[in-house]
Amino acid sequence: MMKDLQASEKEIARQEKRIQEYKEDSERDDSDVKKQEEVLAEFVTGRHDELDRLRTYRDELITFIEQLKAGEAWESISCSEEAAASTEVLLKAAELLPSQ
């Protein structure tokens, strides 16, 4: 999921550059530019969906961890690789998600 977000961010930047090149190219007409702008709009819409899904997964992970911390098992698993990995995932998600 997070790799998808990073890839889509790069693709949006490439598409924006492509649109600018189309606008500057005298051989391209308005319909070419418009088509590229439609492609960009699809990328942006997809990115919003990816961000929504990442936000949902992050919230579910936070809830799961809170439930574990409330139970007796947390002490035995808090130092596990899985607990460390979940913390790392939450930190990466925070970097990718816009501030709310």
mmCIF file of C-alpha atoms in Angstrom:
data_model
loop_
_atom_site.group_PDB
_atom_site.id
_atom_site.type_symbol
_atom_site.label_atom_id
_atom_site.label_comp_id
_atom_site.label_asym_id
_atom_site.label_seq_id
_atom_site.Cartn_x
_atom_site.Cartn_y
_atom_site.Cartn_z
ATOM 1 C CA MET A 1 0.000 0.000 0.000
ATOM 2 C CA MET A 2 2.695 2.493 0.974
ATOM 3 C CA LYS A 3 4.769 1.595 -2.078
ATOM 4 C CA ASP A 4 1.671 2.216 -4.210
ATOM 5 C CA LEU A 5 1.362 5.695 -2.735
ATOM 6 C CA GLN A 6 4.977 6.502 -3.451
ATOM 7 C CA ALA A 7 4.669 5.175 -7.007
ATOM 8 C CA SER A 8 1.479 7.123 -7.663
ATOM 9 C CA GLU A 9 3.114 10.307 -6.357
ATOM 10 C CA LYS A 10 5.934 9.856 -8.876
ATOM 11 C CA GLU A 11 3.472 9.089 -11.658
ATOM 12 C CA ILE A 12 1.475 12.239 -10.888
ATOM 13 C CA ALA A 13 4.672 14.301 -11.091
ATOM 14 C CA ARG A 14 5.570 12.673 -14.434
ATOM 15 C CA GLN A 15 2.094 13.319 -15.769
ATOM 16 C CA GLU A 16 2.195 16.970 -14.719
ATOM 17 C CA LYS A 17 5.520 17.325 -16.525
ATOM 18 C CA ARG A 18 4.061 15.608 -19.600
ATOM 19 C CA ILE A 19 1.119 18.025 -19.625
ATOM 20 C CA GLN A 20 3.477 20.987 -19.494
ATOM 21 C CA GLU A 21 5.479 19.520 -22.390
ATOM 22 C CA TYR A 22 2.283 19.032 -24.388
ATOM 23 C CA LYS A 23 1.285 22.646 -23.768
ATOM 24 C CA GLU A 24 4.660 23.861 -24.987
ATOM 25 C CA ASP A 25 4.698 21.568 -28.059
ATOM 26 C CA SER A 26 3.289 23.439 -31.043
ATOM 27 C CA GLU A 27 2.430 20.130 -32.748
ATOM 28 C CA ARG A 28 0.020 19.212 -29.946
ATOM 29 C CA ASP A 29 -3.497 20.558 -29.969
ATOM 30 C CA ASP A 30 -5.884 21.273 -27.118
ATOM 31 C CA SER A 31 -7.451 17.814 -27.311
ATOM 32 C CA ASP A 32 -4.040 16.198 -26.658
ATOM 33 C CA VAL A 33 -3.554 18.371 -23.589
ATOM 34 C CA LYS A 34 -7.100 17.697 -22.400
ATOM 35 C CA LYS A 35 -6.584 13.924 -22.699
ATOM 36 C CA GLN A 36 -3.405 14.133 -20.623
ATOM 37 C CA GLU A 37 -5.237 16.225 -18.025
ATOM 38 C CA GLU A 38 -7.899 13.499 -17.846
ATOM 39 C CA VAL A 39 -5.171 10.929 -17.235
ATOM 40 C CA LEU A 40 -3.781 13.127 -14.457
ATOM 41 C CA ALA A 41 -7.245 13.409 -12.897
ATOM 42 C CA GLU A 42 -7.471 9.604 -12.827
ATOM 43 C CA PHE A 43 -4.101 9.369 -11.070
ATOM 44 C CA VAL A 44 -5.149 11.982 -8.501
ATOM 45 C CA THR A 45 -8.461 10.194 -7.850
ATOM 46 C CA GLY A 46 -6.595 6.914 -7.409
ATOM 47 C CA ARG A 47 -4.203 8.521 -4.967
ATOM 48 C CA HIS A 48 -7.107 9.809 -2.861
ATOM 49 C CA ASP A 49 -8.471 6.257 -2.736
ATOM 50 C CA GLU A 50 -5.058 4.907 -1.721
ATOM 51 C CA LEU A 51 -4.795 7.504 1.054
ATOM 52 C CA ASP A 52 -8.269 6.630 2.314
ATOM 53 C CA ARG A 53 -7.414 2.929 2.411
ATOM 54 C CA LEU A 54 -4.090 3.587 4.165
ATOM 55 C CA ARG A 55 -5.884 5.755 6.730
ATOM 56 C CA THR A 56 -8.395 2.943 7.348
ATOM 57 C CA TYR A 57 -5.661 0.304 7.725
ATOM 58 C CA ARG A 58 -3.700 2.578 10.057
ATOM 59 C CA ASP A 59 -6.750 3.148 12.243
ATOM 60 C CA GLU A 60 -7.471 -0.584 12.369
ATOM 61 C CA LEU A 61 -3.869 -1.309 13.383
ATOM 62 C CA ILE A 62 -3.980 1.354 16.101
ATOM 63 C CA THR A 63 -7.218 -0.133 17.460
ATOM 64 C CA PHE A 64 -5.736 -3.635 17.403
ATOM 65 C CA ILE A 65 -2.605 -2.518 19.259
ATOM 66 C CA GLU A 66 -4.678 -0.657 21.847
ATOM 67 C CA GLN A 67 -6.741 -3.795 22.435
ATOM 68 C CA LEU A 68 -3.561 -5.831 22.877
ATOM 69 C CA LYS A 69 -2.154 -3.280 25.323
ATOM 70 C CA ALA A 70 -5.343 -3.524 27.377
ATOM 71 C CA GLY A 71 -4.914 -7.285 27.696
ATOM 72 C CA GLU A 72 -2.483 -9.449 29.575
ATOM 73 C CA ALA A 73 -0.631 -10.645 26.473
ATOM 74 C CA TRP A 74 0.903 -7.255 25.628
ATOM 75 C CA GLU A 75 3.796 -7.649 28.048
ATOM 76 C CA SER A 76 4.902 -10.843 26.353
ATOM 77 C CA ILE A 77 4.572 -9.540 22.794
ATOM 78 C CA SER A 78 5.598 -5.890 23.178
ATOM 79 C CA CYS A 79 9.230 -6.743 22.424
ATOM 80 C CA SER A 80 8.441 -9.054 19.512
ATOM 81 C CA GLU A 81 9.426 -8.493 15.901
ATOM 82 C CA GLU A 82 5.755 -8.105 15.030
ATOM 83 C CA ALA A 83 5.284 -5.314 17.557
ATOM 84 C CA ALA A 84 8.364 -3.540 16.225
ATOM 85 C CA ALA A 85 7.134 -3.992 12.649
ATOM 86 C CA SER A 86 3.713 -2.594 13.506
ATOM 87 C CA THR A 87 5.311 0.482 15.058
ATOM 88 C CA GLU A 88 7.461 0.942 11.960
ATOM 89 C CA VAL A 89 4.399 0.665 9.713
ATOM 90 C CA LEU A 90 2.571 3.284 11.769
ATOM 91 C CA LEU A 91 5.521 5.670 11.482
ATOM 92 C CA LYS A 92 5.724 5.217 7.700
ATOM 93 C CA ALA A 93 1.980 5.703 7.376
ATOM 94 C CA ALA A 94 2.250 8.947 9.354
ATOM 95 C CA GLU A 95 4.874 10.204 6.885
ATOM 96 C CA LEU A 96 2.619 9.467 3.903
ATOM 97 C CA LEU A 97 -0.691 10.664 5.265
ATOM 98 C CA PRO A 98 -1.401 14.384 5.179
ATOM 99 C CA SER A 99 -1.946 16.053 8.528
ATOM 100 C CA GLN A 100 -5.559 16.039 9.604
#
